[in-house]
Structures are given as structure tokens and as C-alpha cells.
Short mmCIF file of C-alpha atoms and ligand atoms in Angstrom, two decimals:
data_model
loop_
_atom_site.label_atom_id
_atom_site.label_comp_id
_atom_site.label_asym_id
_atom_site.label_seq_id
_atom_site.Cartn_x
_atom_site.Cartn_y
_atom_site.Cartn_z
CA UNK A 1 -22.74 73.61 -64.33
CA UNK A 2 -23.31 73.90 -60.59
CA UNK A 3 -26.40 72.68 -58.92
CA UNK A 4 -28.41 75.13 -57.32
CA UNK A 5 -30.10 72.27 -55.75
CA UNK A 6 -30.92 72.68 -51.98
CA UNK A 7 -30.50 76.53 -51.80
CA UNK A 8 -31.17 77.55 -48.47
CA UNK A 9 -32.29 81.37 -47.97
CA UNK A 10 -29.29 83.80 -47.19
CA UNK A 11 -29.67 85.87 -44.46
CA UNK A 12 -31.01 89.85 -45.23
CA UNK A 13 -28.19 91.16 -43.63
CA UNK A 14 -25.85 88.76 -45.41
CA UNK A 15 -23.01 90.88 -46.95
CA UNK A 16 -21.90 87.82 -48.87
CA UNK A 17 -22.97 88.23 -52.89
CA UNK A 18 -25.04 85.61 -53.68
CA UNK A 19 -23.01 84.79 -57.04
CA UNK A 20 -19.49 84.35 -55.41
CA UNK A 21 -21.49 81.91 -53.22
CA UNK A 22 -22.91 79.94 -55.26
CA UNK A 23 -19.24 79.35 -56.88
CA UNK A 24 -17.59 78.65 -53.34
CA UNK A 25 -16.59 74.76 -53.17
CA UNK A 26 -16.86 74.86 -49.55
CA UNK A 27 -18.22 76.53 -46.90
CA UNK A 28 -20.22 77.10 -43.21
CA UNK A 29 -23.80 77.70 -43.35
CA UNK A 30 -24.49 79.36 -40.17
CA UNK A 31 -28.48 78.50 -39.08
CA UNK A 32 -29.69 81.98 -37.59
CA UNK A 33 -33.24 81.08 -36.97
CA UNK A 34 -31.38 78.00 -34.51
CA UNK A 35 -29.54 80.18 -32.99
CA UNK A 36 -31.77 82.84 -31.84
CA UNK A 37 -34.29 79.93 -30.47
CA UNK A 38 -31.13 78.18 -28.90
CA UNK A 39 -30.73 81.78 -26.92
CA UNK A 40 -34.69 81.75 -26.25
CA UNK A 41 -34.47 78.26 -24.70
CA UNK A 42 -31.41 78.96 -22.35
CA UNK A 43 -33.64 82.39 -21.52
CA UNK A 44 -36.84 80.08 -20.44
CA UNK A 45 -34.48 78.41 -18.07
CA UNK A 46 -33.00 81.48 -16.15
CA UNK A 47 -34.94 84.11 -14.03
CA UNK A 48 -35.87 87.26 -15.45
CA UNK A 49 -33.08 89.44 -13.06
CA UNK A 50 -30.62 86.46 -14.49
CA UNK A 51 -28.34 88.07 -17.33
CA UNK A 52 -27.42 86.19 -20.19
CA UNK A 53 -23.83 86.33 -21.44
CA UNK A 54 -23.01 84.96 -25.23
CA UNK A 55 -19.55 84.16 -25.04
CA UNK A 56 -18.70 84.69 -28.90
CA UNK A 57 -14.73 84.40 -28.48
CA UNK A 58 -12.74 82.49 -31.33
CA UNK A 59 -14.29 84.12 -33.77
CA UNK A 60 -18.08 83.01 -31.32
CA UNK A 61 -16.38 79.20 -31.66
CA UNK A 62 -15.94 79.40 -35.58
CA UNK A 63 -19.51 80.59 -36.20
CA UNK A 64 -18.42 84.31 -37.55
CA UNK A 65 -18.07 86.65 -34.09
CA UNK A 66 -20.27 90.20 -35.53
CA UNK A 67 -23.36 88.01 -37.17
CA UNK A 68 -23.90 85.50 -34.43
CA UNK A 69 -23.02 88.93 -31.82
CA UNK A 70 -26.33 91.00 -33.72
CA UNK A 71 -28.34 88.05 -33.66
CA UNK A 72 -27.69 87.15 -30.01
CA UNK A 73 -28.16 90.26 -28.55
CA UNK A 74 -31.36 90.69 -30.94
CA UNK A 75 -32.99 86.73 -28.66
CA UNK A 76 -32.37 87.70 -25.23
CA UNK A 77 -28.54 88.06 -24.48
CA UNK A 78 -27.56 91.29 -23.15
CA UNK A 79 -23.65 90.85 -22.88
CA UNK A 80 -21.16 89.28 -24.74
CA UNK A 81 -17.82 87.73 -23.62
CA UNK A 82 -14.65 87.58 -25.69
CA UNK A 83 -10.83 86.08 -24.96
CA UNK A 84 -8.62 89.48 -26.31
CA UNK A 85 -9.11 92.73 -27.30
CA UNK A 86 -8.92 92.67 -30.57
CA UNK A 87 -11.69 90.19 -30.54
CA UNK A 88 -13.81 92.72 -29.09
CA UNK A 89 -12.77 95.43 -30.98
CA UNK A 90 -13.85 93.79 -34.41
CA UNK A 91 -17.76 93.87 -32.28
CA UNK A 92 -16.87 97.77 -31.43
CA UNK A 93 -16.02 98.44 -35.26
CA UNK A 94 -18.95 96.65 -36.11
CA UNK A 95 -21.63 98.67 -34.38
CA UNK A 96 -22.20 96.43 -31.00
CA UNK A 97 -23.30 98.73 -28.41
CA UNK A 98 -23.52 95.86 -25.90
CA UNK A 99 -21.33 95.64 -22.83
CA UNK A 100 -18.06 93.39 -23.88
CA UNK A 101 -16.36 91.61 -20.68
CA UNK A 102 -12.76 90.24 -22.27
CA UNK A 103 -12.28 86.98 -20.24
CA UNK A 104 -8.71 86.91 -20.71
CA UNK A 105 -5.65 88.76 -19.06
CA UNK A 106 -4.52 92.06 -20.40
CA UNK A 107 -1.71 94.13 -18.84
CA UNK A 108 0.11 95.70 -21.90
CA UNK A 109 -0.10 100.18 -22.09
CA UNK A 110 -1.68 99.23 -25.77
CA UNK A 111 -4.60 96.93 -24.40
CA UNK A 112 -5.61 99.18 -21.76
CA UNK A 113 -5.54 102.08 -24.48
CA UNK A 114 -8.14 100.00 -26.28
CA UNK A 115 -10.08 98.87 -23.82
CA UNK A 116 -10.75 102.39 -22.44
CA UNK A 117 -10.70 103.60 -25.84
CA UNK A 118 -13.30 101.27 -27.22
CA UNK A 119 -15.40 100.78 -23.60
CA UNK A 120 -14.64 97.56 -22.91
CA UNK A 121 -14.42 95.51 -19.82
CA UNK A 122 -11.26 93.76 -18.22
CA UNK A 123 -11.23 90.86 -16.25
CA UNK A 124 -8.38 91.93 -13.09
CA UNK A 125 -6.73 88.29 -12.20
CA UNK A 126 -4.29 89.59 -9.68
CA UNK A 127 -3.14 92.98 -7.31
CA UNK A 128 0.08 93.71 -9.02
CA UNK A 129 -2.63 93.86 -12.82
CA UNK A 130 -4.86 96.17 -11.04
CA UNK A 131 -2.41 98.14 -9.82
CA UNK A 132 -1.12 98.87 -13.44
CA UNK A 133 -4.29 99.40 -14.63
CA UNK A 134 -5.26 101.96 -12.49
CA UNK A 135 -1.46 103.59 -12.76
CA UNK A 136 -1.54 103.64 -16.57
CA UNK A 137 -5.41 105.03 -16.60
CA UNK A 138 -4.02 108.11 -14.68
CA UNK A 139 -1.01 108.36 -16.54
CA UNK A 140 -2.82 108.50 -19.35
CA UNK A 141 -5.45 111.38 -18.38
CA UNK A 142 -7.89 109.50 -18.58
CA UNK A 143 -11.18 111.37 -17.00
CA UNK A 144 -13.95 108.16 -16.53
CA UNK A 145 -13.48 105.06 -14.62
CA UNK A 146 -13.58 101.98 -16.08
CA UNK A 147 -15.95 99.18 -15.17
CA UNK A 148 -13.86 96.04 -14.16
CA UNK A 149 -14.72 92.36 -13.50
CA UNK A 150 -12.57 90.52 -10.70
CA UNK A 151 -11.68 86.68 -11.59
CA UNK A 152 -11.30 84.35 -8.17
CA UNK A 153 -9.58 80.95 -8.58
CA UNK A 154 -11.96 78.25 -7.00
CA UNK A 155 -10.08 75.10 -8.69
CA UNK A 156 -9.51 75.99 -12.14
CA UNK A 157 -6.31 77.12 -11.48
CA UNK A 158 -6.25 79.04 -14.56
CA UNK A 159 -6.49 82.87 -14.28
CA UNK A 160 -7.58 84.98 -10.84
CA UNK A 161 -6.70 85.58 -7.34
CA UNK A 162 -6.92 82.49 -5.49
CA UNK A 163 -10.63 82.49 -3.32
CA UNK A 164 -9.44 82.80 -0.40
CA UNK A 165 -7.58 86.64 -0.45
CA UNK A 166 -11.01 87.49 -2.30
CA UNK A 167 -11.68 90.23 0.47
CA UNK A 168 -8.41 91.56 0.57
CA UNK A 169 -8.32 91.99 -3.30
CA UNK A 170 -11.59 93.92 -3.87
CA UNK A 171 -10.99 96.00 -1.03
CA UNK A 172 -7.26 97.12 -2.80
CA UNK A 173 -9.54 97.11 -6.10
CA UNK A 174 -12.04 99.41 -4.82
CA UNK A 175 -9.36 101.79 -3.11
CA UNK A 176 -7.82 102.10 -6.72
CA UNK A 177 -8.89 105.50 -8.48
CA UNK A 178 -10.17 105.22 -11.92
CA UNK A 179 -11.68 101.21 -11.03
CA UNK A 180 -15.22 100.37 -10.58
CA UNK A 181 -16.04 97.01 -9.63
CA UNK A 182 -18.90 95.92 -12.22
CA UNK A 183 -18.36 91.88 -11.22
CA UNK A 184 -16.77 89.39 -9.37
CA UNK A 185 -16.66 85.80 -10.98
CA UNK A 186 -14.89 82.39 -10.81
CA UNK A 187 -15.07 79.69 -13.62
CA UNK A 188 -15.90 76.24 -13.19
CA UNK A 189 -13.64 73.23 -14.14
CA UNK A 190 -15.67 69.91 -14.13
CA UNK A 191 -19.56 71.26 -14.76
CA UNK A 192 -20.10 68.68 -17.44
CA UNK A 193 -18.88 66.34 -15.47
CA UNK A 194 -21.12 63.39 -13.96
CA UNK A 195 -19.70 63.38 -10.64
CA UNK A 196 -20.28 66.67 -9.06
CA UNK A 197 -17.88 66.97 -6.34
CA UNK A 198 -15.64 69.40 -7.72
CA UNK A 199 -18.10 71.66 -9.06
CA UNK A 200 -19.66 71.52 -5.35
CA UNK A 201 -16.31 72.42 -3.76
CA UNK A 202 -15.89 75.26 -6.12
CA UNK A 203 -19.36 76.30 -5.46
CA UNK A 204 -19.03 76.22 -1.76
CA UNK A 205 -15.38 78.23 -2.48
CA UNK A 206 -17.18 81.17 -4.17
CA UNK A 207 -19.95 81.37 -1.61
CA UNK A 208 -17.43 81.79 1.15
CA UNK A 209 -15.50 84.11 -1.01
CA UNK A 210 -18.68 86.32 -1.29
CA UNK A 211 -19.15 85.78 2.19
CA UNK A 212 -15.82 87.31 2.84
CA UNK A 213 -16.79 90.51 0.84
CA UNK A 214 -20.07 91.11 2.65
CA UNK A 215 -17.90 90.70 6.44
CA UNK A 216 -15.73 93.88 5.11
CA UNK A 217 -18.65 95.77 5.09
CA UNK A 218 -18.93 95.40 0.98
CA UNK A 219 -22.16 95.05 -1.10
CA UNK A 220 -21.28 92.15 -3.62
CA UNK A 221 -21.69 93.47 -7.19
CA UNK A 222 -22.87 91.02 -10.29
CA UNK A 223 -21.63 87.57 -9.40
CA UNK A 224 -21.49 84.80 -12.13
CA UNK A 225 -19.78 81.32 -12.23
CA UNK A 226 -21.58 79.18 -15.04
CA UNK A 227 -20.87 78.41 -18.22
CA UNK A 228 -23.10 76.37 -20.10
CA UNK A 229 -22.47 72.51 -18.29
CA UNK A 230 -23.50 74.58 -14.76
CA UNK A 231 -26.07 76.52 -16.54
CA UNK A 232 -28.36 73.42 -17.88
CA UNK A 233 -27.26 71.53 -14.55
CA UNK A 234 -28.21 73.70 -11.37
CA UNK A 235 -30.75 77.30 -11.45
CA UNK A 236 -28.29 77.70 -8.18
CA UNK A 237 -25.27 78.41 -9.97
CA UNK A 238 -26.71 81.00 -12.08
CA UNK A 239 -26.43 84.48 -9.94
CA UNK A 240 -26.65 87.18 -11.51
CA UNK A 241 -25.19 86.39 -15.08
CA UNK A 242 -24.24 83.26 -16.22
CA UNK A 243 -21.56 82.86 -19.40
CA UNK A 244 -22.42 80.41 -21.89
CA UNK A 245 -20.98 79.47 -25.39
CA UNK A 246 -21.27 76.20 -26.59
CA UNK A 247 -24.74 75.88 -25.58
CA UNK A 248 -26.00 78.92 -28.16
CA UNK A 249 -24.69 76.90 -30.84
CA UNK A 250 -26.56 74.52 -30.11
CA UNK A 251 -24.57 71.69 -29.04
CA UNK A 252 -24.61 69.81 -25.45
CA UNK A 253 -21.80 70.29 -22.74
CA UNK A 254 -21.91 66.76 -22.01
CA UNK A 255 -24.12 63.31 -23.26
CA UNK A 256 -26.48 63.33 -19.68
CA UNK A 257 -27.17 67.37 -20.56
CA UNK A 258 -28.79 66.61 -23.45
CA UNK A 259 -31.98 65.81 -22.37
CA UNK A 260 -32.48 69.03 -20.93
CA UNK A 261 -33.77 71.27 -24.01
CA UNK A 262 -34.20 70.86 -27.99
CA UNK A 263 -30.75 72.89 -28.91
CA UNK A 264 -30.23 72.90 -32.74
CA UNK A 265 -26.52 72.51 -34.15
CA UNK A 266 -26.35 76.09 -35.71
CA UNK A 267 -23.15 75.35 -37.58
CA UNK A 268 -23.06 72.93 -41.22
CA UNK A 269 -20.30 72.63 -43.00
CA UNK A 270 -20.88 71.88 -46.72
CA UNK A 271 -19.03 71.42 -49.94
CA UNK A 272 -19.77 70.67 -53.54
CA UNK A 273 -18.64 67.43 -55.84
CA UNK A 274 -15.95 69.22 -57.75
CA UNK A 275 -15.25 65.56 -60.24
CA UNK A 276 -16.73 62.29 -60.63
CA UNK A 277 -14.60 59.44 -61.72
CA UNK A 278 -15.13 55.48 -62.27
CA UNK A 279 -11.93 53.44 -60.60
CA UNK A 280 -11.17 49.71 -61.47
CA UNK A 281 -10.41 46.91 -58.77
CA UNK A 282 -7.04 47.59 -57.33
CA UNK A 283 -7.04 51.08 -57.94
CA UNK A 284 -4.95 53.36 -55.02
CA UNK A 285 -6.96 56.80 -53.58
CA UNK A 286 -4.85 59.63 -52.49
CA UNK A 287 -1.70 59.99 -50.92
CA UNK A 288 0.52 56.97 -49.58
CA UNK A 289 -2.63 54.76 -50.72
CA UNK A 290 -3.96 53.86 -47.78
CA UNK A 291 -7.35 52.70 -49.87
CA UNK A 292 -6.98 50.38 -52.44
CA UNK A 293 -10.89 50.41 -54.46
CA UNK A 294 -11.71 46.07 -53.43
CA UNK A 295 -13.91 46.64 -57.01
CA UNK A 296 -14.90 48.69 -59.47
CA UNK A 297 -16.75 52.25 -57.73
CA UNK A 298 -17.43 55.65 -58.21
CA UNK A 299 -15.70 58.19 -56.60
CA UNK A 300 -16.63 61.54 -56.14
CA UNK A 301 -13.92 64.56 -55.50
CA UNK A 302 -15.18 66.82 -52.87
CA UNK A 303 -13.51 70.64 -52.57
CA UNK A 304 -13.08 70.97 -48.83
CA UNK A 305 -9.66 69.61 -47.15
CA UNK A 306 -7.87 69.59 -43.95
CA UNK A 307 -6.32 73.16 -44.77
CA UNK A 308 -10.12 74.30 -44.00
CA UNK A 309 -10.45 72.34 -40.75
CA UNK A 310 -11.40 69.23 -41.74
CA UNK A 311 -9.17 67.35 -39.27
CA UNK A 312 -6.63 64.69 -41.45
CA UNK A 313 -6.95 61.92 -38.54
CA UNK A 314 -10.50 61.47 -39.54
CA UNK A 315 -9.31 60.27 -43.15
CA UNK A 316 -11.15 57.09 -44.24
CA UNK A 317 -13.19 57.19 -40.69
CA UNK A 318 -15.54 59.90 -41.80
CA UNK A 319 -18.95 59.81 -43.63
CA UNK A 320 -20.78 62.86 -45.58
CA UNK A 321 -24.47 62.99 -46.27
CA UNK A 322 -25.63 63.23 -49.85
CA UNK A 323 -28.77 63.18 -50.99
CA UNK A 324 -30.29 62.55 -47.49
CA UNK A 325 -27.55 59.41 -47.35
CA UNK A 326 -24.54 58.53 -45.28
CA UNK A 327 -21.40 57.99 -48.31
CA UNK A 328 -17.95 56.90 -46.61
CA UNK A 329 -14.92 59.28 -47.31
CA UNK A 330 -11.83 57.08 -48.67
CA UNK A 331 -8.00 57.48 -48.68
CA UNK A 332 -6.20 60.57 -47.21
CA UNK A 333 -7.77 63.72 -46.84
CA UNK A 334 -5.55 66.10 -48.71
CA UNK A 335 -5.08 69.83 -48.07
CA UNK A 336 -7.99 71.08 -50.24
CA UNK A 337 -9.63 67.84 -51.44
CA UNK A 338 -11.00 64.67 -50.39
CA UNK A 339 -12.19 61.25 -52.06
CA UNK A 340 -15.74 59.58 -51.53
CA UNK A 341 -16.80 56.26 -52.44
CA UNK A 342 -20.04 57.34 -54.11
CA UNK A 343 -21.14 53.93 -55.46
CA UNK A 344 -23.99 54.06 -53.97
CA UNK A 345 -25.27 56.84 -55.65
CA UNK A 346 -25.61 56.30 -59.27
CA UNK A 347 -27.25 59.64 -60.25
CA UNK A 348 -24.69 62.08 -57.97
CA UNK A 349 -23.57 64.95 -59.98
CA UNK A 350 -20.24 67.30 -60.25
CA UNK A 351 -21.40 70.73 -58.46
CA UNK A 352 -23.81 68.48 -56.05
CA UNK A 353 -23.89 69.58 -52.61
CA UNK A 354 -22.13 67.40 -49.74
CA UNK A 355 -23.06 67.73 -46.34
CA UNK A 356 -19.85 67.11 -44.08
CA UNK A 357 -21.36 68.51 -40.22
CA UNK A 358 -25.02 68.85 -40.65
CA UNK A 359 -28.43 67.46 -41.49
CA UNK A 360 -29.89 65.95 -44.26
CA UNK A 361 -33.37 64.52 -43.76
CA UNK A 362 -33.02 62.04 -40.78
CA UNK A 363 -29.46 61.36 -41.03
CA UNK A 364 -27.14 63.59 -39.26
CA UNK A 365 -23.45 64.45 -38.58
CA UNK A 366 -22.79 66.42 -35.60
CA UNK A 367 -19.66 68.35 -34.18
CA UNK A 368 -20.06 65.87 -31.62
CA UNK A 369 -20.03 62.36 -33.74
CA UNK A 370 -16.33 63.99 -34.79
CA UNK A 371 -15.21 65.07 -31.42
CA UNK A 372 -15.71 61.37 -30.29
CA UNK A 373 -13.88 59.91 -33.27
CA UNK A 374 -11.04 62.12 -32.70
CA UNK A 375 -10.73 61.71 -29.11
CA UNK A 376 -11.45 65.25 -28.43
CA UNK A 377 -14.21 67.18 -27.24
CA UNK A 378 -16.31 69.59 -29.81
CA UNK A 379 -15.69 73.01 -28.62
CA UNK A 380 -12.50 71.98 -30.22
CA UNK A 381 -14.23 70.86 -33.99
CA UNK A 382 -16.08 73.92 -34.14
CA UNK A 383 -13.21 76.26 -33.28
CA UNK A 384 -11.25 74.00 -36.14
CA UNK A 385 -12.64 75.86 -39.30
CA UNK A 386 -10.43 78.16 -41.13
CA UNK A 387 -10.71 81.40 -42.50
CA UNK A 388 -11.08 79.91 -46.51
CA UNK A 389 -14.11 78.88 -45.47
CA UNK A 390 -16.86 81.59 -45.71
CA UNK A 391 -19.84 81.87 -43.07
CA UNK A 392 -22.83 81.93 -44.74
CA UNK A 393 -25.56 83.10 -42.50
CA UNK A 394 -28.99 80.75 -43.55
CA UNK A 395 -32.57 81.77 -42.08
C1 PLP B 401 -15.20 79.96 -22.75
C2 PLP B 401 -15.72 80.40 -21.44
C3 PLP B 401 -17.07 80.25 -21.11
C4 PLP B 401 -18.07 79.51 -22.00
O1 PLP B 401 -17.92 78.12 -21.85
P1 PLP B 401 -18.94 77.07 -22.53
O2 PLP B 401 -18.59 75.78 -21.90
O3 PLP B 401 -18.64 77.07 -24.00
O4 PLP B 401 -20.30 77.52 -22.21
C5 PLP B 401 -17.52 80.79 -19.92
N1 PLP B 401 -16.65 81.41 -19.07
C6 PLP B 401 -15.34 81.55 -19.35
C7 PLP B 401 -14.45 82.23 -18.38
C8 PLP B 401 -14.82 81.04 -20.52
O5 PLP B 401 -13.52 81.16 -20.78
#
């Protein structure tokens, strides 16, 4: 018998039947009261002309793209960014109304099909992708024009024109039938970085970018550069829009950001005990035995492995919560299982819930605690959960 222990609410608009989740052995519980605040406190810190772009791409970083989309858009976003088309078009399908700017390149007849098709909005990195946008809009009849966003290079050196032939490439832009320039934006490299020279450089690059627009006679449209380090860092890099993902789900850009507002972690993964077992002294765990049990202990079978994201260099490194306490995970993590050295806890149960990214009372285990154990950062952890997993949406 499963525990029904620690139910949290589902969501109204949850489509997910609350029988087949109560039987799941793993899963993300996606906290839509934290997000919706999370998107109220970046709000407080903009000014009210200041747009507020969710970027839900990958899936909005693992969280489930169409709930965390409504709910955003429902707390004070009013666009959404995504990295390809048919990221957007899942949104489209879904009912989102809400202008969609697709940060990545497209070129291809079938993307621009779909993205005047569906109404979204391109980013236009270079002349020569204009060109074929505007060629194939024609070709294909197409009677509006389509709103487009033009990406400058200020140091990434990842997509867009590089800064300095800004002026020359809006003015080919705007002599293109069937393109309107809706923005012009850049992207910054180091924002969460504690040395700001970079981001001061890149700043300065934009500004004489813009500059350059305004000498050729042209009114600047929406301008935006930050993403959530340069949002929480500097009101002067905000314009008229600024782009932020992590932030929303509630997780800090970088340790000296942190301070800056009460952000929630929106995303907990869970999983349920699935067997209990007593070992003796000397007894392996899991594959290749890296643990070998120094005594007698209980050890508790968890249903979640690293086929759902949870990453296989953290075997015998992580912890879990249970029961509002810290439990170490032992031996290697396995594809759909892992081991626990539950000693500690002499009245755990099979069915019991295990928190693996989350809270449990005052202990917690965030995105971040993994990130630095892995060596990585934790956009990276949250866009790590697969597909097995469902997204349960909490209030
Ligand atoms: C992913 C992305 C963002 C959001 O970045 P965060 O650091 O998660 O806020 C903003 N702008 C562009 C162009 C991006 O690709």
C-alpha cells in the first residue's frame, strides 16, 4: 500500500488523473503559487513601461512549457521566449495568445511556413537570413508582414550581426517588403559574473549600436539585452523588455544575486520507497560495488534513476530528504533505481515519499547544491529531467 502521506494539492487545471499519480514512483512537482510570486517579485523590480519576457524554452527549463506559459502570463509577463519553432508551436496548439519571440535561428521554407502560419516572431541574425525571409514570404503569397526581432553581437559571439554594421542591417531590414522591425536586442555573456567589465563593454556596444540607428534618421523600436543575472544586477540594462528564465523558477543567476529578492525553487523532484531491505556487514550495493555496507543497515530502494535525469556522477555523493531528514544515497545510481542507507530511519515505509530537489521542513536540496557537486551550473540540472518523469503542477 502506498502512502498518501504528504499530498500536496494538484493544480485545478491539472490534466493529470489523480489515481495514475498517486501510482507514479517518480516525478516533478511543479510549485505554481512560487512561480507566479517569483514573476510578481521580478515585476516590483522593473518599471511599469518595462516588459517582462518568460523565457520558457526547453520545455520552460524542464518545468512543463504550456502550464508554467498560462501561469506566467496570468503574474505579470506579457511575452514569452522560446529556442525553435516547434517549441512555440506546442504554446500556439495550446491556446497562448501571447506574443512568442523564437530566440534561435530559423532559415528553412518549413520554419518560416510556421512561423507565419502560427504568428510567431523570428529573431533575423544576419542580411543574407533576412533576405530569405522576406523572398520566401512573397513567394509564398503571403498578404501581412511579419513582426521581426534583430539580434546584434556585442561579445557573445553566438548568433547576430556583429554591433558595429547595426545601422547598415536595419536599414536593409526595413527596406525588405513583408518585415517589420518589432525589436532590436543583443544578449549578454558574463551578467552573473562578479567582475563587470565585460557586461560594461557590451553595454557600452549596444548603446553605440542604438546610437548608430538614431544617426540614420531611425526611431529605435523595443530594445532589450537582460536576462535574468543583468536583470537583478542593473534597472539600466532593462529597456524596454528584459528576457529572463532562470530567475521565474526561482533560482539565483549567481551566489552575490541572491540577496536581491525571496525567489522560491518552483521545481521538486520526488520519488517513492519502492523496497526496504536489512543488509549484513560486508554486503556490496549496486553495480561494480562501489559501497560495501561497514555494518549491518537498512536500505531503502527508491524508483527514480539516472534514465530520468538524475545525473550518475552524483552516485554515493547525493543526499534525499525523508521525513524532514537528510539520508545519504549509496552505491551506483542505476537507470531506474537507486539505493539509500536509511538506518537512520527506523519507521520509513515502502510507498514513502523521498524528496530528491526540494524542501522538507528546514532542510533543503536545491538545483543549485547539485550544480556545484557536479561542476556545472543549474540551468543545466533543471533542463536534465526526462520525459518519464511527469510534471505535476502543486498550488
Ligand atoms: C536563455 C536566454 C535567456 C534567459 O536566460 P536566463 O539566464 O535563464 O535568464 C535570455 N535571452 C536569451 C537570448 C536566451 O537564449
Amino acid at each position: 500500500m502506498l502512502s498518501r502521506k504528504q499530498t500536496p494539492r494538484l493544480a485545478e487545471n491539472q490534466q493529470c488523473d489523480t489515481y495514475a499519480w498517486f501510482s507514479q514512483r517518480a516525478w516533478v512537482e511543479i510549485d505554481l503559487g512560487a512561480l507566479s510570486d517569483n514573476v510578481h517579485q521580478l515585476r516590483s523590480l522593473l518599471s511599469p513601461h518595462t516588459e517582462l519576457m518568460a523565457v520558457v524554452k526547453a520545455d520552460a527549463y524542464g518545468h512543463g512549457a504550456v502550464t508554467v506559459a498560462q501561469t506566467v502570463l496570468q503574474s505579470g509577463a506579457s511575452w514569452l521566449g522560446v529556442a525553435t519553432v516547434p517549441e512555440a508551436i506546442q504554446l500556439r496548439e495550446a491556446g497562448i495568445k501571447a506574443p512568442i519571440l523564437i530566440l534561435g535561428a530559423t532559415h528553412t521554407l518549413e520554419q518560416i511556413h510556421a512561423i507565419a502560419h502560427w504568428k510567431l516572431q523570428p529573431t533575423l541574425c544576419t542580411p543574407k537570413q533576412a533576405l530569405i525571409f522576406s523572398e520566401t514570404l512573397e513567394a509564398i503569397k503571403f498578404t501581412d508582414s511579419i513582426p521581426v526581432h534583430i539580434k546584434l553581437d556585442t561579445g557573445m559571439s553566438r548568433l547576430g550581426t556583429n554591433w558595429q554594421q547595426a545601422g547598415e542591417f536595419v536599414q536593409l531590414v526595413q527596406r525588405l517588403p513583408m518585415l517589420e522591425i518589432k525589436s532590436i536586442y543583443s544578449h549578454l555573456a558574463t551578467a552573473d559574473s562578479l567582475d563587470p567589465q565585460v557586461m560594461i563593454q557590451q553595454h557600452q556596444r549596444f548603446e553605440e549600436a542604438i546610437a548608430q540607428i538614431k544617426a540614420l534618421g531611425i526611431k529605435p523600436p523595443c530594445l532589450h539585452l537582460a536576462n535574468s543575472a543583468a536583470t537583478l544586477c542593473d534597472p539600466a540594462l532593462h529597456y524596454d523588455m528584459v528576457r529572463v528564465g532562470l530567475a521565474i523558477y526561482g533560482l539565483s543567476p549567481a551566489v552575490h544575486l541572491r540577496s536581491h529578492l525571496d525567489f522560491k525553487p518552483v521545481l521538486q523532484l520526488k520519488a517513492r520507497v519502492t523496497h526496504i531491505k536489512t543488509i549484513a556487514a560486508g554486503t556490496g550495493v549496486s553495480y561494480g560495488h562501489r559501497f560495501i555496507a561497514p555494518h549491518e543497515m537498512r536500505l531503502a530502494v527508491v524508483g527514480i534513476g539516472y534514465a530520468d535525469g538524475v545525473p550518475r556522477n552524483l552516485s554515493g555523493k547525493m543526499q534525499v530528504l525523508i521525513q524532514g531528514r537528510r539520508v545519504p544515497q549509496i552505491g551506483a545510481i542505476t537507470m531506474d533505481q537507486l539505493m539509500l542507507d536509511v538506518s537512520t530511519i527506523p519507521n520509513i515505509q515502502e510507498g514513502e515519499i523521498v524528496t530528491l530537489l526540494g524542501q522538507e521542513g528546514k532542510e533543503e536540496i536545491s538545483a543549485d547544491d547539485w550544480a556545484e557537486q557536479l561542476n556545472t551550473i543549474s540551468w543545466e540540472i533543471l533542463c536534465g529531467f526526462k520525459h518519464r518523469l511527469p510534471r505535476v503542477g502543486v498550488i
